[in-house]
Amino acid sequence: MPSLPAPPAPLLVLGLLLLGARAARGAGPEPPALPIRSEKEPLPVRGSAGCSFGGKVYALDETWHPDLGEPFGVMRCVLCACEAPQWGRRGRGPGRVSCKNIKPECPALTCGQPFQLPGHCCQTCPQERSNPRQQTPGLTFEYPRDPEHRSYSDRGEPGAEEDRARADGHSDFVALLTGPRSQAVARARVSLLRSSLRFSISYQRLARPSRVRFSDSTGSVLFEHPAVPTQDGLVCGVWRAVPRLSLRLLRAEQLHVALVTPTHPSGEVWGPLIRHRALAAETFSAILTLEDSQKQGIGGIALLTLSDTEDSLHFLLLFRGLLEPKNGALAQVPVKLQILHQEQLLRELQANVSAQDPGFAEVLPNLTVQEMDWLVLGELQMALERAGGPELRISGHMAARQSCDVLQSVLCGADALIPVQTGAAGSASLELLGNGSLIYQIQVVGTSSEVITMTLETKPQRRDERTVLCHMTGLQTGGHMAVGVCSGIGARGAHMLLQNELFLNVGTKDFPEGELRGHVAALPYSGHSARHDTLPVPLAGALVLPRVQSQAAGHAWLSLDTHCHLHYEVLLAGLGGSEQGTVTAHLLGPPGMPGPRRLLKGFYGPEAQGVVKDLEPELLRHLAQGTASLLITTKGSPRGELRGQVHIANQCQVGGLRLAAVGAEGARARLPGAPHALAAVLPSSPAGPAPDAPAPAKPGGLGRPRDPNMCFFEGQQRPHGARWAPNYDPLCSLCTCQRRTVICDPVVCPPPSCPHPVQAQNQCCPVCPQKQDGRDLPGLPRSRDPGEGCYFDGDRSWRAAGTRWHPVVPPFGLIKCAVCTCKGGTGEVHCEKVQCPRLSCAQPVRTNPTDCCKQCPVVVSAAHPQLGDPMQADGPRGCRFAGQWFPDSQSWHPSVPPFGEMSCITCRCGAGVPHCERNDCSLPLSCGSGKEGRCCSHCTPRRPGLETRTVPQLEKEAEGS
């Protein structure tokens, strides 16, 4: 694209994290930590820049509040950042995560009784929430959920807005797209979610675009994405792992987006992305195009929303090309705005705008009932022209905001007005059309009795005061599926729907007030096409064998691409937060039947998504026959909390190499029936086995039992005793499978003997130039120099010079009572027995059965421990926590570097396993407002000298007296 003309600017984990950052490759005083990572921890794409933390990948310079899981939760007073590595080329390789305590940065408060807002670190004075800024009359905007009620036209202070966006991990941008050689107008809405840009672009008067292009202000292309419209006039896409430079351009509002068409390969329309507060509240929109003129490069967009307290329409209008600046003058130019219905004038406004910054905000107060109806039907028209100027006029119809996001809801018993535990679940998919009609598809499984009502409601102020916007009809035979259209939710209902303020309620005969209830929310676009083509698979406790009376529920989208790779996305509700611990998702065959069981992901929170590339042929056959199961397990239900039946029609070849005769778009998990909401009634019986599905074959037959000692790592299964180079570091690490445990050893590079070592392309450690041409050793996959490493016959692997490791000796496995060292000068391997120190404690413990030496559970002061027999007697088990040993039944407060002791968390050692929980500070104080302590508030003593002693202390004093 040519250079663009400058358009007018319309727990412990934190402490370990500091040690787990990857050190520079080379010699150092301390060996790096073992890079063992679980399957739930995603890794940045090799060669890309970013950090991995808590199951998520973050871009360089991105910040977030860490979630340490139970019982710590989200550490609001801790801010973590992904920093660029200090070694290697800048912008390449994994970044380094650093965290700091931001509580000392909280401002000093002058009020007497500050309080803590949920989700905030610093305390707040009550009067600060009721002191709105004074705004100019006529330009104020009632910003929903914003205690300061900032102006709709105020783009905000960049620093404050950026801090808020980083804290939430989400920020929105908008762009008006026009071109000097086109009458087309487009509007791009971009959301930055962690390190991905998700964009929805709507356009008018434009041929179907071929690509979406992102560039800087000079026209240099940064990223391109194929334009695949999901519907007429709407293009969706995701830019994943956005580079740091592009993020800086975005935050500086110097990132441009363009639509490329076959007739305009350099871009037909484009514009800069800007941040604006109006995006968070926008529920209606309009694209304004030129009327009755052949001029080009003229257009506008409008962002509209309804007031939460009255029927007033607030809007922001951005336009380009309508005003022609003369001699660089910044004088205000009068414009006229009209609101029309079928060419009949309803309202007219006057405003003054600058030719250098065309755009203004206004309010249409007190809309009538008829105007509200016309608004939701998309029949109100907005027209803008220059007052007393040339005959140039742009106009467009106002309608509900178009988006690539998916409106959905998971209905569970935990969210019912009166929570119930029946094992039932509900799943809903909704679509809001431009004329205000709401298409819905609702699935219900496992209810205790017949479904009698399905309603769309607002959040009740009281349990007996429910506002129903729509009664869902079209309940099909069997009472488990409802498909229909709600046409009377009105402009207020559409506004609340797009603001995520509505709920679905399902009443049954046994629970007429509601057995299931779910929050209707927009799911950000992810690129998973199954969301738009098929219904999700409901996940219910009633489908688990035996039935689980769970109050949770969920649904999932699954699909197979043309390479037979499984794409999945799981959403859960009603699990109760971090106390559930790790949630796991498995794909397996029919319940109770032997067969393969594939772990998809272990995760915290209510959602998970990913890709499985090497699905077993037997599971592919179950997917084709509709007998596959998606099983969700939790800490409370390790055998299964939720289950759903998955059917994906496919003809994948054995080994999952290719998807045949299913279509270029791939196969998707589907319920019987057509994907469109208004399709015919879905049959109730699942499809049978595909007659032409190839029968998968395995060596030894399908009934051959699997090795219970196999390991699963990086999406692949490894037999016991196998050795391989991991994908995340194929040159500088070696992994082994030892009885379902993967052990990865890093390579420690010795200091080079020359002043200017070089880094060879296929070697881990830097070498001296004269040693690059080494001779080959028999049986090695690559040419190696004996002076640079050793070949160990025990596990037939190559070790770099200076490496120390526990040897693997088949068939005995890993020997932790021996340590081998590679002598770089001679290429010899020297192994010696580990000598355990003689322990002075009476009951030493071995925390792990595979450990060689035992240790005392408490610190023993011994100046010179003597060496003795390495095999000591067994004793009571202790706990290893944060690098320290604690005896059985001991309690302590964990320490999280660099923030010190966590006084609100208490850990206890039981049977060799540490258990931590947060102190309960919810009990009210009998003395009213107490004194703030280290963790919980406590009552101030009334008399000086009054002591508070525990029961054991009193009993001890009684015995002494």
CSV table of C-alpha atoms in Angstrom, one decimal, residues 266-428:
chain,number,residue,atom,x,y,z
A,266,SER,CA,-3.1,-1.1,-2.4
A,267,GLY,CA,-6.2,-0.6,-0.3
A,268,GLU,CA,-9.6,0.9,-1.3
A,269,VAL,CA,-10.5,2.4,2.1
A,270,TRP,CA,-8.4,3.0,5.2
A,271,GLY,CA,-8.1,5.0,8.4
A,272,PRO,CA,-6.3,5.2,11.8
A,273,LEU,CA,-7.4,3.3,14.8
A,274,ILE,CA,-8.3,5.5,17.8
A,275,ARG,CA,-9.3,4.8,21.3
A,276,HIS,CA,-12.6,6.3,22.6
A,277,ARG,CA,-14.7,5.9,25.7
A,278,ALA,CA,-17.9,5.7,23.6
A,279,LEU,CA,-17.0,2.2,22.5
A,280,ALA,CA,-17.6,0.6,25.9
A,281,ALA,CA,-21.2,1.8,25.9
A,282,GLU,CA,-22.1,1.6,22.2
A,283,THR,CA,-25.2,-0.5,21.4
A,284,PHE,CA,-26.4,1.2,18.1
A,285,SER,CA,-24.4,2.3,15.1
A,286,ALA,CA,-24.7,3.9,11.7
A,287,ILE,CA,-22.5,4.2,8.6
A,288,LEU,CA,-23.0,7.5,6.7
A,289,THR,CA,-22.4,7.6,3.0
A,290,LEU,CA,-22.6,10.4,0.4
A,291,GLU,CA,-26.0,11.2,-1.2
A,292,ASP,CA,-26.4,12.2,-4.9
A,293,SER,CA,-22.9,13.1,-5.7
A,294,GLN,CA,-19.9,11.5,-7.5
A,295,LYS,CA,-17.3,12.8,-5.1
A,296,GLN,CA,-15.1,10.4,-3.3
A,297,GLY,CA,-13.4,10.0,0.0
A,298,ILE,CA,-16.4,11.3,2.0
A,299,GLY,CA,-18.2,9.5,4.8
A,300,GLY,CA,-18.9,9.1,8.5
A,301,ILE,CA,-19.8,6.7,11.3
A,302,ALA,CA,-21.9,7.2,14.4
A,303,LEU,CA,-21.6,5.4,17.8
A,304,LEU,CA,-24.9,5.5,19.7
A,305,THR,CA,-26.2,4.4,23.1
A,306,LEU,CA,-29.3,4.8,25.3
A,307,SER,CA,-29.2,6.4,28.7
A,308,ASP,CA,-29.7,4.0,31.5
A,309,THR,CA,-32.2,6.2,33.3
A,310,GLU,CA,-34.2,7.8,30.5
A,311,ASP,CA,-35.0,7.4,26.8
A,312,SER,CA,-32.3,9.7,25.6
A,313,LEU,CA,-29.9,8.8,22.8
A,314,HIS,CA,-26.3,9.8,23.2
A,315,PHE,CA,-24.1,9.6,20.1
A,316,LEU,CA,-20.6,10.4,18.8
A,317,LEU,CA,-20.3,11.3,15.1
A,318,LEU,CA,-17.0,11.0,13.2
A,319,PHE,CA,-16.8,12.1,9.6
A,320,ARG,CA,-14.2,12.9,6.9
A,321,GLY,CA,-14.2,14.8,3.7
A,322,LEU,CA,-17.4,16.8,4.3
A,323,LEU,CA,-15.4,20.0,5.3
A,324,GLU,CA,-12.6,21.4,3.3
A,325,PRO,CA,-10.0,23.3,5.3
A,326,LYS,CA,-9.1,26.6,3.9
A,327,ASN,CA,-5.5,28.0,4.4
A,328,GLY,CA,-5.1,25.8,7.4
A,329,ALA,CA,-7.7,27.7,9.4
A,330,LEU,CA,-9.0,26.2,12.6
A,331,ALA,CA,-12.2,28.2,12.7
A,332,GLN,CA,-15.4,26.4,13.8
A,333,VAL,CA,-17.7,25.4,10.9
A,334,PRO,CA,-21.5,25.1,11.5
A,335,VAL,CA,-23.0,21.8,10.6
A,336,LYS,CA,-26.6,20.6,10.6
A,337,LEU,CA,-27.8,17.2,11.8
A,338,GLN,CA,-31.2,15.8,11.0
A,339,ILE,CA,-33.1,12.7,12.2
A,340,LEU,CA,-35.6,11.4,9.7
A,341,HIS,CA,-38.1,8.6,9.3
A,342,GLN,CA,-39.1,7.8,5.7
A,343,GLU,CA,-37.8,11.2,4.6
A,344,GLN,CA,-39.9,12.9,7.2
A,345,LEU,CA,-38.0,15.3,9.5
A,346,LEU,CA,-38.3,14.4,13.2
A,347,ARG,CA,-35.5,16.4,14.8
A,348,GLU,CA,-32.7,18.8,13.8
A,349,LEU,CA,-29.6,19.9,15.6
A,350,GLN,CA,-26.9,22.5,15.0
A,351,ALA,CA,-23.3,22.1,16.0
A,352,ASN,CA,-19.9,23.8,15.4
A,353,VAL,CA,-17.0,21.6,14.4
A,354,SER,CA,-13.4,22.1,13.3
A,355,ALA,CA,-12.3,21.2,9.8
A,356,GLN,CA,-9.1,19.8,11.4
A,357,ASP,CA,-10.9,17.5,13.8
A,358,PRO,CA,-14.3,16.7,12.4
A,359,GLY,CA,-16.4,15.0,15.0
A,360,PHE,CA,-18.8,15.9,17.8
A,361,ALA,CA,-21.0,14.4,20.4
A,362,GLU,CA,-24.6,15.2,21.1
A,363,VAL,CA,-27.8,14.0,22.9
A,364,LEU,CA,-31.3,13.4,21.5
A,365,PRO,CA,-33.4,13.8,24.6
A,366,ASN,CA,-36.7,12.3,25.5
A,367,LEU,CA,-37.3,9.9,22.6
A,368,THR,CA,-41.0,9.1,22.1
A,369,VAL,CA,-42.3,5.5,22.2
A,370,GLN,CA,-42.6,5.6,18.4
A,371,GLU,CA,-39.1,6.8,17.9
A,372,MET,CA,-37.8,4.1,20.2
A,373,ASP,CA,-39.6,1.5,18.1
A,374,TRP,CA,-38.2,3.0,14.8
A,375,LEU,CA,-34.7,2.9,16.3
A,376,VAL,CA,-34.7,-0.8,17.1
A,377,LEU,CA,-36.3,-1.6,13.7
A,378,GLY,CA,-33.5,0.3,11.9
A,379,GLU,CA,-35.9,2.8,10.3
A,380,LEU,CA,-34.4,6.0,11.8
A,381,GLN,CA,-32.1,7.9,9.5
A,382,MET,CA,-29.3,10.2,10.4
A,383,ALA,CA,-28.2,12.9,7.9
A,384,LEU,CA,-25.4,15.4,8.2
A,385,GLU,CA,-24.5,18.4,6.0
A,386,ARG,CA,-22.6,21.7,6.2
A,387,ALA,CA,-24.9,24.6,7.1
A,388,GLY,CA,-25.0,27.1,4.2
A,389,GLY,CA,-22.2,25.3,2.4
A,390,PRO,CA,-22.0,23.2,-0.8
A,391,GLU,CA,-24.6,20.6,-1.5
A,392,LEU,CA,-22.8,17.7,0.3
A,393,ARG,CA,-24.8,15.4,2.5
A,394,ILE,CA,-24.0,12.1,4.1
A,395,SER,CA,-26.7,9.9,5.7
A,396,GLY,CA,-27.3,6.4,7.0
A,397,HIS,CA,-29.8,4.3,9.0
A,398,MET,CA,-29.3,3.7,12.7
A,399,ALA,CA,-29.5,0.0,13.8
A,400,ALA,CA,-28.3,-2.4,16.5
A,401,ARG,CA,-24.5,-2.6,16.4
A,402,GLN,CA,-23.1,-5.4,14.2
A,403,SER,CA,-20.4,-7.5,15.7
A,404,CYS,CA,-18.5,-10.8,15.1
A,405,ASP,CA,-19.0,-11.7,18.7
A,406,VAL,CA,-21.4,-14.5,19.6
A,407,LEU,CA,-24.3,-14.0,22.0
A,408,GLN,CA,-24.6,-17.1,24.2
A,409,SER,CA,-25.5,-18.3,27.6
A,410,VAL,CA,-24.8,-21.3,29.9
A,411,LEU,CA,-27.7,-22.1,32.1
A,412,CYS,CA,-27.1,-23.8,35.4
A,413,GLY,CA,-28.8,-24.5,38.7
A,414,ALA,CA,-26.2,-22.4,40.7
A,415,ASP,CA,-27.4,-19.2,39.0
A,416,ALA,CA,-31.1,-19.9,39.6
A,417,LEU,CA,-33.0,-17.4,41.7
A,418,ILE,CA,-33.2,-20.2,44.3
A,419,PRO,CA,-30.0,-22.3,43.6
A,420,VAL,CA,-30.7,-26.0,43.0
A,421,GLN,CA,-28.6,-29.1,42.4
A,422,THR,CA,-30.3,-31.4,39.9
A,423,GLY,CA,-27.5,-32.1,37.4
A,424,ALA,CA,-29.5,-30.3,34.6
A,425,ALA,CA,-27.9,-27.9,32.1
A,426,GLY,CA,-28.9,-25.5,29.4
A,427,SER,CA,-27.2,-24.0,26.4
A,428,ALA,CA,-28.4,-21.0,24.4
